[in-house]
mmCIF file with all atom_site columns, C-alpha atoms in Angstrom:
data_model
loop_
_atom_site.group_PDB
_atom_site.id
_atom_site.type_symbol
_atom_site.label_atom_id
_atom_site.label_alt_id
_atom_site.label_comp_id
_atom_site.label_asym_id
_atom_site.label_entity_id
_atom_site.label_seq_id
_atom_site.pdbx_PDB_ins_code
_atom_site.Cartn_x
_atom_site.Cartn_y
_atom_site.Cartn_z
_atom_site.occupancy
_atom_site.B_iso_or_equiv
_atom_site.pdbx_formal_charge
_atom_site.auth_seq_id
_atom_site.auth_comp_id
_atom_site.auth_asym_id
_atom_site.auth_atom_id
_atom_site.pdbx_PDB_model_num
ATOM 1   C CA . MET A 1 1   ? -66.265 -11.467 57.537 1.00 37.00 ? 1   MET A CA 1
ATOM 2   C CA . ILE A 1 2   ? -67.353 -10.703 54.161 1.00 41.00 ? 2   ILE A CA 1
ATOM 3   C CA . ILE A 1 3   ? -65.855 -7.126  53.199 1.00 41.00 ? 3   ILE A CA 1
ATOM 4   C CA . GLN A 1 4   ? -67.864 -6.217  50.052 1.00 50.00 ? 4   GLN A CA 1
ATOM 5   C CA . ARG A 1 5   ? -65.129 -5.044  46.969 1.00 51.00 ? 5   ARG A CA 1
ATOM 6   C CA . PRO A 1 6   ? -64.681 -1.373  47.092 1.00 59.00 ? 6   PRO A CA 1
ATOM 7   C CA . LYS A 1 7   ? -66.830 -0.194  44.106 1.00 76.00 ? 7   LYS A CA 1
ATOM 8   C CA . ILE A 1 8   ? -65.740 3.618   45.094 1.00 83.00 ? 8   ILE A CA 1
ATOM 9   C CA . ALA A 1 9   ? -62.767 2.904   43.797 1.00 83.00 ? 9   ALA A CA 1
ATOM 10  C CA . GLU A 1 10  ? -63.719 1.578   40.616 1.00 87.00 ? 10  GLU A CA 1
ATOM 11  C CA . TYR A 1 11  ? -66.419 4.544   40.019 1.00 90.00 ? 11  TYR A CA 1
ATOM 12  C CA . LEU A 1 12  ? -63.729 7.007   40.903 1.00 92.00 ? 12  LEU A CA 1
ATOM 13  C CA . SER A 1 13  ? -61.196 5.534   39.071 1.00 91.00 ? 13  SER A CA 1
ATOM 14  C CA . LEU A 1 14  ? -63.829 5.663   35.868 1.00 92.00 ? 14  LEU A CA 1
ATOM 15  C CA . PHE A 1 15  ? -64.522 9.252   36.557 1.00 94.00 ? 15  PHE A CA 1
ATOM 16  C CA . VAL A 1 16  ? -60.489 10.474  36.336 1.00 95.00 ? 16  VAL A CA 1
ATOM 17  C CA . MET A 1 17  ? -60.812 8.303   33.489 1.00 94.00 ? 17  MET A CA 1
ATOM 18  C CA . THR A 1 18  ? -63.550 9.934   31.568 1.00 93.00 ? 18  THR A CA 1
ATOM 19  C CA . LEU A 1 19  ? -62.643 13.527  32.371 1.00 95.00 ? 19  LEU A CA 1
ATOM 20  C CA . ILE A 1 20  ? -58.798 12.968  30.805 1.00 94.00 ? 20  ILE A CA 1
ATOM 21  C CA . THR A 1 21  ? -60.526 11.247  28.010 1.00 91.00 ? 21  THR A CA 1
ATOM 22  C CA . VAL A 1 22  ? -62.602 14.189  27.237 1.00 89.00 ? 22  VAL A CA 1
ATOM 23  C CA . LEU A 1 23  ? -59.841 16.338  27.864 1.00 90.00 ? 23  LEU A CA 1
ATOM 24  C CA . ALA A 1 24  ? -57.501 14.679  25.434 1.00 87.00 ? 24  ALA A CA 1
ATOM 25  C CA . ILE A 1 25  ? -60.914 14.952  23.140 1.00 83.00 ? 25  ILE A CA 1
ATOM 26  C CA . TYR A 1 26  ? -61.114 18.901  23.732 1.00 82.00 ? 26  TYR A CA 1
ATOM 27  C CA . ASN A 1 27  ? -57.130 19.491  22.517 1.00 82.00 ? 27  ASN A CA 1
ATOM 28  C CA . LYS A 1 28  ? -57.084 16.947  20.076 1.00 77.00 ? 28  LYS A CA 1
ATOM 29  C CA . GLN A 1 29  ? -54.707 15.124  21.466 1.00 80.00 ? 29  GLN A CA 1
ATOM 30  C CA . ILE A 1 30  ? -56.359 11.556  21.087 1.00 83.00 ? 30  ILE A CA 1
ATOM 31  C CA . THR A 1 31  ? -56.189 8.906   18.411 1.00 85.00 ? 31  THR A CA 1
ATOM 32  C CA . VAL A 1 32  ? -57.950 5.305   17.690 1.00 87.00 ? 32  VAL A CA 1
ATOM 33  C CA . PHE A 1 33  ? -54.825 4.370   19.340 1.00 92.00 ? 33  PHE A CA 1
ATOM 34  C CA . TYR A 1 34  ? -54.781 5.856   22.265 1.00 93.00 ? 34  TYR A CA 1
ATOM 35  C CA . ILE A 1 35  ? -58.683 4.859   23.269 1.00 93.00 ? 35  ILE A CA 1
ATOM 36  C CA . LEU A 1 36  ? -58.213 1.123   22.509 1.00 94.00 ? 36  LEU A CA 1
ATOM 37  C CA . TYR A 1 37  ? -54.681 1.023   23.846 1.00 97.00 ? 37  TYR A CA 1
ATOM 38  C CA . LEU A 1 38  ? -56.230 2.478   27.154 1.00 96.00 ? 38  LEU A CA 1
ATOM 39  C CA . PHE A 1 39  ? -58.994 -0.149  27.223 1.00 95.00 ? 39  PHE A CA 1
ATOM 40  C CA . TRP A 1 40  ? -56.317 -3.240  26.563 1.00 97.00 ? 40  TRP A CA 1
ATOM 41  C CA . TRP A 1 41  ? -54.488 -1.775  29.490 1.00 97.00 ? 41  TRP A CA 1
ATOM 42  C CA . ASP A 1 42  ? -57.297 -1.484  31.571 1.00 95.00 ? 42  ASP A CA 1
ATOM 43  C CA . GLU A 1 43  ? -58.266 -4.999  31.675 1.00 94.00 ? 43  GLU A CA 1
ATOM 44  C CA . PHE A 1 44  ? -54.351 -6.188  31.311 1.00 96.00 ? 44  PHE A CA 1
ATOM 45  C CA . LEU A 1 45  ? -54.124 -4.638  34.845 1.00 96.00 ? 45  LEU A CA 1
ATOM 46  C CA . LYS A 1 46  ? -56.839 -6.409  36.102 1.00 93.00 ? 46  LYS A CA 1
ATOM 47  C CA . THR A 1 47  ? -55.833 -9.553  34.690 1.00 94.00 ? 47  THR A CA 1
ATOM 48  C CA . VAL A 1 48  ? -52.184 -9.258  36.126 1.00 95.00 ? 48  VAL A CA 1
ATOM 49  C CA . PHE A 1 49  ? -53.823 -8.795  39.768 1.00 93.00 ? 49  PHE A CA 1
ATOM 50  C CA . ASP A 1 50  ? -56.274 -11.407 39.344 1.00 90.00 ? 50  ASP A CA 1
ATOM 51  C CA . ARG A 1 51  ? -53.097 -13.730 38.976 1.00 91.00 ? 51  ARG A CA 1
ATOM 52  C CA . LEU A 1 52  ? -51.465 -12.212 42.024 1.00 91.00 ? 52  LEU A CA 1
ATOM 53  C CA . ARG A 1 53  ? -54.702 -12.603 43.910 1.00 88.00 ? 53  ARG A CA 1
ATOM 54  C CA . TYR A 1 54  ? -54.175 -16.741 42.811 1.00 87.00 ? 54  TYR A CA 1
ATOM 55  C CA . GLN A 1 55  ? -50.804 -16.552 43.779 1.00 89.00 ? 55  GLN A CA 1
ATOM 56  C CA . LEU A 1 56  ? -50.889 -14.775 46.872 1.00 87.00 ? 56  LEU A CA 1
ATOM 57  C CA . LYS A 1 57  ? -55.130 -14.823 48.506 1.00 84.00 ? 57  LYS A CA 1
ATOM 58  C CA . ARG A 1 58  ? -55.380 -18.222 47.299 1.00 82.00 ? 58  ARG A CA 1
ATOM 59  C CA . ASN A 1 59  ? -57.194 -19.519 50.465 1.00 81.00 ? 59  ASN A CA 1
ATOM 60  C CA . GLN A 1 60  ? -59.770 -16.363 49.888 1.00 78.00 ? 60  GLN A CA 1
ATOM 61  C CA . LEU A 1 61  ? -60.554 -17.547 46.789 1.00 77.00 ? 61  LEU A CA 1
ATOM 62  C CA . VAL A 1 62  ? -64.186 -19.383 46.108 1.00 74.00 ? 62  VAL A CA 1
ATOM 63  C CA . ASN A 1 63  ? -62.489 -21.213 43.781 1.00 78.00 ? 63  ASN A CA 1
ATOM 64  C CA . ALA A 1 64  ? -58.330 -20.937 42.725 1.00 80.00 ? 64  ALA A CA 1
ATOM 65  C CA . VAL A 1 65  ? -58.802 -23.366 40.357 1.00 83.00 ? 65  VAL A CA 1
ATOM 66  C CA . VAL A 1 66  ? -61.180 -21.217 37.726 1.00 84.00 ? 66  VAL A CA 1
ATOM 67  C CA . GLN A 1 67  ? -59.313 -18.135 39.161 1.00 82.00 ? 67  GLN A CA 1
ATOM 68  C CA . LEU A 1 68  ? -56.176 -19.586 37.234 1.00 86.00 ? 68  LEU A CA 1
ATOM 69  C CA . SER A 1 69  ? -57.963 -20.938 34.503 1.00 87.00 ? 69  SER A CA 1
ATOM 70  C CA . ASN A 1 70  ? -59.848 -17.418 33.724 1.00 88.00 ? 70  ASN A CA 1
ATOM 71  C CA . THR A 1 71  ? -56.327 -15.898 34.009 1.00 90.00 ? 71  THR A CA 1
ATOM 72  C CA . LYS A 1 72  ? -54.383 -17.746 31.530 1.00 91.00 ? 72  LYS A CA 1
ATOM 73  C CA . SER A 1 73  ? -57.662 -17.633 28.793 1.00 92.00 ? 73  SER A CA 1
ATOM 74  C CA . ARG A 1 74  ? -57.797 -13.969 29.468 1.00 93.00 ? 74  ARG A CA 1
ATOM 75  C CA . LEU A 1 75  ? -53.954 -13.173 28.967 1.00 94.00 ? 75  LEU A CA 1
ATOM 76  C CA . PHE A 1 76  ? -53.692 -15.369 25.567 1.00 94.00 ? 76  PHE A CA 1
ATOM 77  C CA . MET A 1 77  ? -56.742 -13.064 24.063 1.00 94.00 ? 77  MET A CA 1
ATOM 78  C CA . LEU A 1 78  ? -55.472 -9.834  25.631 1.00 95.00 ? 78  LEU A CA 1
ATOM 79  C CA . MET A 1 79  ? -52.205 -11.077 23.841 1.00 96.00 ? 79  MET A CA 1
ATOM 80  C CA . ILE A 1 80  ? -53.663 -11.050 20.210 1.00 96.00 ? 80  ILE A CA 1
ATOM 81  C CA . TYR A 1 81  ? -55.764 -8.208  21.064 1.00 96.00 ? 81  TYR A CA 1
ATOM 82  C CA . LEU A 1 82  ? -52.788 -6.745  21.628 1.00 97.00 ? 82  LEU A CA 1
ATOM 83  C CA . VAL A 1 83  ? -50.726 -7.161  18.645 1.00 97.00 ? 83  VAL A CA 1
ATOM 84  C CA . PHE A 1 84  ? -53.772 -6.384  16.143 1.00 95.00 ? 84  PHE A CA 1
ATOM 85  C CA . ILE A 1 85  ? -54.037 -3.115  18.010 1.00 96.00 ? 85  ILE A CA 1
ATOM 86  C CA . ILE A 1 86  ? -50.641 -2.375  17.486 1.00 96.00 ? 86  ILE A CA 1
ATOM 87  C CA . VAL A 1 87  ? -50.347 -3.735  13.820 1.00 95.00 ? 87  VAL A CA 1
ATOM 88  C CA . PHE A 1 88  ? -53.672 -2.051  12.914 1.00 92.00 ? 88  PHE A CA 1
ATOM 89  C CA . PHE A 1 89  ? -54.490 0.899   15.094 1.00 91.00 ? 89  PHE A CA 1
ATOM 90  C CA . GLY A 1 90  ? -51.048 1.726   15.742 1.00 92.00 ? 90  GLY A CA 1
ATOM 91  C CA . LEU A 1 91  ? -49.517 1.301   11.940 1.00 92.00 ? 91  LEU A CA 1
ATOM 92  C CA . ILE A 1 92  ? -51.609 0.311   9.455  1.00 89.00 ? 92  ILE A CA 1
ATOM 93  C CA . LEU A 1 93  ? -54.462 2.945   9.963  1.00 82.00 ? 93  LEU A CA 1
ATOM 94  C CA . ASP A 1 94  ? -52.029 5.840   10.519 1.00 77.00 ? 94  ASP A CA 1
ATOM 95  C CA . TRP A 1 95  ? -49.176 4.902   7.952  1.00 82.00 ? 95  TRP A CA 1
ATOM 96  C CA . ASN A 1 96  ? -49.887 7.873   5.925  1.00 79.00 ? 96  ASN A CA 1
ATOM 97  C CA . HIS A 1 97  ? -50.019 10.504  7.945  1.00 78.00 ? 97  HIS A CA 1
ATOM 98  C CA . SER A 1 98  ? -46.245 10.000  9.825  1.00 83.00 ? 98  SER A CA 1
ATOM 99  C CA . ASP A 1 99  ? -47.066 12.570  12.545 1.00 84.00 ? 99  ASP A CA 1
ATOM 100 C CA . LEU A 1 100 ? -49.914 10.290  14.058 1.00 83.00 ? 100 LEU A CA 1
ATOM 101 C CA . VAL A 1 101 ? -47.883 7.130   13.819 1.00 89.00 ? 101 VAL A CA 1
ATOM 102 C CA . LEU A 1 102 ? -45.277 9.339   15.952 1.00 92.00 ? 102 LEU A CA 1
ATOM 103 C CA . SER A 1 103 ? -47.772 9.872   18.346 1.00 90.00 ? 103 SER A CA 1
ATOM 104 C CA . ASN A 1 104 ? -49.145 6.649   18.658 1.00 92.00 ? 104 ASN A CA 1
ATOM 105 C CA . PHE A 1 105 ? -45.112 5.260   19.843 1.00 94.00 ? 105 PHE A CA 1
ATOM 106 C CA . GLU A 1 106 ? -45.627 8.173   22.145 1.00 94.00 ? 106 GLU A CA 1
ATOM 107 C CA . ILE A 1 107 ? -48.458 6.353   23.839 1.00 95.00 ? 107 ILE A CA 1
ATOM 108 C CA . PHE A 1 108 ? -47.163 3.125   23.231 1.00 96.00 ? 108 PHE A CA 1
ATOM 109 C CA . PHE A 1 109 ? -43.957 4.088   24.824 1.00 95.00 ? 109 PHE A CA 1
ATOM 110 C CA . PHE A 1 110 ? -45.553 6.189   27.612 1.00 96.00 ? 110 PHE A CA 1
ATOM 111 C CA . LYS A 1 111 ? -44.852 9.757   26.639 1.00 95.00 ? 111 LYS A CA 1
ATOM 112 C CA . ASN A 1 112 ? -48.930 10.928  26.386 1.00 94.00 ? 112 ASN A CA 1
ATOM 113 C CA . ALA A 1 113 ? -48.709 12.744  30.002 1.00 94.00 ? 113 ALA A CA 1
ATOM 114 C CA . LEU A 1 114 ? -52.699 11.884  29.579 1.00 94.00 ? 114 LEU A CA 1
ATOM 115 C CA . PHE A 1 115 ? -52.164 8.516   28.247 1.00 96.00 ? 115 PHE A CA 1
ATOM 116 C CA . ASN A 1 116 ? -50.160 8.042   31.533 1.00 97.00 ? 116 ASN A CA 1
ATOM 117 C CA . PHE A 1 117 ? -52.375 9.647   34.025 1.00 96.00 ? 117 PHE A CA 1
ATOM 118 C CA . SER A 1 118 ? -55.388 7.643   32.973 1.00 96.00 ? 118 SER A CA 1
ATOM 119 C CA . LEU A 1 119 ? -53.163 4.301   33.232 1.00 97.00 ? 119 LEU A CA 1
ATOM 120 C CA . LEU A 1 120 ? -52.488 5.564   36.608 1.00 96.00 ? 120 LEU A CA 1
ATOM 121 C CA . THR A 1 121 ? -55.561 6.197   38.458 1.00 95.00 ? 121 THR A CA 1
ATOM 122 C CA . PHE A 1 122 ? -56.423 2.311   36.719 1.00 95.00 ? 122 PHE A CA 1
ATOM 123 C CA . LEU A 1 123 ? -53.396 0.761   38.843 1.00 96.00 ? 123 LEU A CA 1
ATOM 124 C CA . LEU A 1 124 ? -54.076 2.633   42.017 1.00 94.00 ? 124 LEU A CA 1
ATOM 125 C CA . ARG A 1 125 ? -57.786 1.456   42.041 1.00 92.00 ? 125 ARG A CA 1
ATOM 126 C CA . GLU A 1 126 ? -56.528 -2.321  41.345 1.00 92.00 ? 126 GLU A CA 1
ATOM 127 C CA . ILE A 1 127 ? -53.987 -1.823  43.998 1.00 93.00 ? 127 ILE A CA 1
ATOM 128 C CA . TYR A 1 128 ? -56.605 -0.677  46.566 1.00 91.00 ? 128 TYR A CA 1
ATOM 129 C CA . LYS A 1 129 ? -58.814 -3.495  45.478 1.00 88.00 ? 129 LYS A CA 1
ATOM 130 C CA . PHE A 1 130 ? -56.385 -6.017  45.829 1.00 88.00 ? 130 PHE A CA 1
ATOM 131 C CA . ARG A 1 131 ? -55.539 -4.709  49.727 1.00 87.00 ? 131 ARG A CA 1
ATOM 132 C CA . SER A 1 132 ? -59.199 -4.346  50.464 1.00 83.00 ? 132 SER A CA 1
ATOM 133 C CA . ASP A 1 133 ? -60.235 -7.915  49.288 1.00 70.00 ? 133 ASP A CA 1
ATOM 134 C CA . SER A 1 134 ? -61.142 -9.689  52.272 1.00 55.00 ? 134 SER A CA 1
ATOM 135 C CA . HIS A 1 135 ? -63.225 -12.679 50.385 1.00 52.00 ? 135 HIS A CA 1
ATOM 136 C CA . ILE A 1 136 ? -62.992 -12.993 46.261 1.00 61.00 ? 136 ILE A CA 1
ATOM 137 C CA . GLY A 1 137 ? -65.884 -14.528 44.870 1.00 56.00 ? 137 GLY A CA 1
ATOM 138 C CA . LEU A 1 138 ? -66.196 -13.004 41.531 1.00 59.00 ? 138 LEU A CA 1
ATOM 139 C CA . THR A 1 139 ? -63.080 -13.380 38.731 1.00 67.00 ? 139 THR A CA 1
ATOM 140 C CA . HIS A 1 140 ? -62.391 -11.622 35.747 1.00 76.00 ? 140 HIS A CA 1
ATOM 141 C CA . HIS A 1 141 ? -62.753 -14.079 32.224 1.00 74.00 ? 141 HIS A CA 1
ATOM 142 C CA . LEU A 1 142 ? -63.512 -13.641 28.559 1.00 75.00 ? 142 LEU A CA 1
ATOM 143 C CA . LEU A 1 143 ? -66.990 -12.745 28.599 1.00 77.00 ? 143 LEU A CA 1
ATOM 144 C CA . SER A 1 144 ? -66.091 -9.799  31.740 1.00 82.00 ? 144 SER A CA 1
ATOM 145 C CA . PRO A 1 145 ? -67.845 -6.645  30.701 1.00 81.00 ? 145 PRO A CA 1
ATOM 146 C CA . GLY A 1 146 ? -64.323 -5.297  30.172 1.00 83.00 ? 146 GLY A CA 1
ATOM 147 C CA . VAL A 1 147 ? -63.512 -7.666  27.508 1.00 87.00 ? 147 VAL A CA 1
ATOM 148 C CA . ILE A 1 148 ? -66.546 -7.320  25.820 1.00 88.00 ? 148 ILE A CA 1
ATOM 149 C CA . THR A 1 149 ? -65.965 -3.643  25.506 1.00 90.00 ? 149 THR A CA 1
ATOM 150 C CA . LEU A 1 150 ? -62.532 -4.241  23.990 1.00 90.00 ? 150 LEU A CA 1
ATOM 151 C CA . HIS A 1 151 ? -63.636 -6.141  21.288 1.00 88.00 ? 151 HIS A CA 1
ATOM 152 C CA . VAL A 1 152 ? -66.906 -4.179  20.125 1.00 91.00 ? 152 VAL A CA 1
ATOM 153 C CA . SER A 1 153 ? -64.419 -1.462  20.608 1.00 91.00 ? 153 SER A CA 1
ATOM 154 C CA . LEU A 1 154 ? -61.974 -2.949  17.779 1.00 89.00 ? 154 LEU A CA 1
ATOM 155 C CA . ILE A 1 155 ? -65.506 -3.678  15.536 1.00 90.00 ? 155 ILE A CA 1
ATOM 156 C CA . LEU A 1 156 ? -65.732 -0.481  15.758 1.00 86.00 ? 156 LEU A CA 1
ATOM 157 C CA . GLY A 1 157 ? -63.188 1.306   15.352 1.00 83.00 ? 157 GLY A CA 1
ATOM 158 C CA . ILE A 1 158 ? -62.789 -0.554  12.044 1.00 81.00 ? 158 ILE A CA 1
ATOM 159 C CA . LEU A 1 159 ? -66.231 0.225   10.980 1.00 81.00 ? 159 LEU A CA 1
ATOM 160 C CA . LEU A 1 160 ? -65.435 3.754   11.696 1.00 74.00 ? 160 LEU A CA 1
ATOM 161 C CA . SER A 1 161 ? -62.438 4.007   9.680  1.00 72.00 ? 161 SER A CA 1
ATOM 162 C CA . PHE A 1 162 ? -64.299 2.848   6.627  1.00 71.00 ? 162 PHE A CA 1
ATOM 163 C CA . PHE A 1 163 ? -66.699 5.133   7.457  1.00 68.00 ? 163 PHE A CA 1
ATOM 164 C CA . LEU A 1 164 ? -65.085 7.926   8.452  1.00 62.00 ? 164 LEU A CA 1
ATOM 165 C CA . LYS A 1 165 ? -62.044 7.546   6.060  1.00 56.00 ? 165 LYS A CA 1
ATOM 166 C CA . LYS A 1 166 ? -59.591 10.230  5.906  1.00 53.00 ? 166 LYS A CA 1
ATOM 167 C CA . GLU A 1 167 ? -61.316 12.405  8.183  1.00 49.00 ? 167 GLU A CA 1
ATOM 168 C CA . PHE A 1 168 ? -61.436 9.771   11.072 1.00 51.00 ? 168 PHE A CA 1
ATOM 169 C CA . ILE A 1 169 ? -57.620 9.329   10.762 1.00 49.00 ? 169 ILE A CA 1
ATOM 170 C CA . VAL A 1 170 ? -56.116 12.744  10.158 1.00 48.00 ? 170 VAL A CA 1
ATOM 171 C CA . PHE A 1 171 ? -58.589 14.288  12.997 1.00 53.00 ? 171 PHE A CA 1
ATOM 172 C CA . GLU A 1 172 ? -58.351 18.095  11.412 1.00 54.00 ? 172 GLU A CA 1
ATOM 173 C CA . ASN A 1 173 ? -61.888 18.436  13.082 1.00 55.00 ? 173 ASN A CA 1
ATOM 174 C CA . TYR A 1 174 ? -63.997 18.119  16.400 1.00 59.00 ? 174 TYR A CA 1
ATOM 175 C CA . VAL A 1 175 ? -66.353 15.906  13.969 1.00 57.00 ? 175 VAL A CA 1
ATOM 176 C CA . ALA A 1 176 ? -63.378 13.523  13.472 1.00 56.00 ? 176 ALA A CA 1
ATOM 177 C CA . VAL A 1 177 ? -62.231 13.647  16.624 1.00 63.00 ? 177 VAL A CA 1
ATOM 178 C CA . LEU A 1 178 ? -65.902 13.194  18.195 1.00 66.00 ? 178 LEU A CA 1
ATOM 179 C CA . ALA A 1 179 ? -66.507 9.854   16.506 1.00 73.00 ? 179 ALA A CA 1
ATOM 180 C CA . ILE A 1 180 ? -63.941 8.377   19.514 1.00 82.00 ? 180 ILE A CA 1
ATOM 181 C CA . ILE A 1 181 ? -67.057 9.191   22.282 1.00 85.00 ? 181 ILE A CA 1
ATOM 182 C CA . PRO A 1 182 ? -68.860 6.143   21.252 1.00 87.00 ? 182 PRO A CA 1
ATOM 183 C CA . PHE A 1 183 ? -66.450 4.168   22.755 1.00 90.00 ? 183 PHE A CA 1
ATOM 184 C CA . LEU A 1 184 ? -66.212 6.087   25.361 1.00 90.00 ? 184 LEU A CA 1
ATOM 185 C CA . ILE A 1 185 ? -69.658 5.481   26.060 1.00 92.00 ? 185 ILE A CA 1
ATOM 186 C CA . LEU A 1 186 ? -69.451 1.809   25.498 1.00 91.00 ? 186 LEU A CA 1
ATOM 187 C CA . LYS A 1 187 ? -66.613 1.857   28.365 1.00 92.00 ? 187 LYS A CA 1
ATOM 188 C CA . LEU A 1 188 ? -69.091 3.666   30.741 1.00 93.00 ? 188 LEU A CA 1
ATOM 189 C CA . PHE A 1 189 ? -71.863 1.619   30.101 1.00 92.00 ? 189 PHE A CA 1
ATOM 190 C CA . PHE A 1 190 ? -70.332 -1.530  30.582 1.00 89.00 ? 190 PHE A CA 1
ATOM 191 C CA . GLU A 1 191 ? -67.837 -0.836  33.546 1.00 88.00 ? 191 GLU A CA 1
ATOM 192 C CA . ILE A 1 192 ? -70.762 0.357   35.758 1.00 90.00 ? 192 ILE A CA 1
ATOM 193 C CA . LYS A 1 193 ? -72.526 -3.097  34.494 1.00 85.00 ? 193 LYS A CA 1
ATOM 194 C CA . GLU A 1 194 ? -69.699 -4.788  35.619 1.00 82.00 ? 194 GLU A CA 1
ATOM 195 C CA . ILE A 1 195 ? -69.424 -2.873  38.685 1.00 82.00 ? 195 ILE A CA 1
ATOM 196 C CA . GLN A 1 196 ? -72.973 -3.079  39.746 1.00 81.00 ? 196 GLN A CA 1
ATOM 197 C CA . TYR A 1 197 ? -72.822 -6.916  39.150 1.00 75.00 ? 197 TYR A CA 1
ATOM 198 C CA . LYS A 1 198 ? -70.266 -7.606  41.504 1.00 72.00 ? 198 LYS A CA 1
ATOM 199 C CA . GLN A 1 199 ? -71.732 -5.646  43.856 1.00 69.00 ? 199 GLN A CA 1
ATOM 200 C CA . ALA A 1 200 ? -74.312 -7.973  43.668 1.00 62.00 ? 200 ALA A CA 1
ATOM 201 C CA . ASP A 1 201 ? -72.260 -11.015 43.356 1.00 58.00 ? 201 ASP A CA 1
ATOM 202 C CA . THR A 1 202 ? -70.544 -9.961  46.351 1.00 56.00 ? 202 THR A CA 1
ATOM 203 C CA . LYS A 1 203 ? -73.513 -9.668  48.759 1.00 59.00 ? 203 LYS A CA 1
ATOM 204 C CA . LYS A 1 204 ? -74.331 -13.808 47.891 1.00 56.00 ? 204 LYS A CA 1
ATOM 205 C CA . LEU A 1 205 ? -71.145 -15.005 49.908 1.00 52.00 ? 205 LEU A CA 1
#
């Protein structure tokens, strides 16, 4: 018997993440580093649980060799992204604004409540999916929608930092804070596409 991937957990996690991000935008408690680091953690957790599936549910995988290869390549790319996110968006972009650098460090060390709660929803989603998996046919890879979202978001962040300049960095008004919205729209679009694609793929098994 093949049990479909529980998409309800994915939609619920996406909804909660969106709600928390909108709240952070409203309260001006968000930075570019916040949103990119959050996206990174989402993909990292997916990769970790893919590896756990390989280790603990190998007999349920359609192609365990491909699963392992995809996991290794994703992890390597995510490590490169992490260094870039920390160095450029966590430090260089906000270098002349110590309060923002401090805020980024609080996020990095999990001292931001809104960020932590979003991260918790990602973790609970992956645990639920892991426990609910029965027959696993689709694995995350380098061209998965989530990785594409992260890659495009990095490019968008660089472009916005140049076009909006000081306003984008300092977040003194809602115009600057609302610059985060394109990142959120990208995330919603690609995540929904991924959920729909996985659902269609599962039905074929």
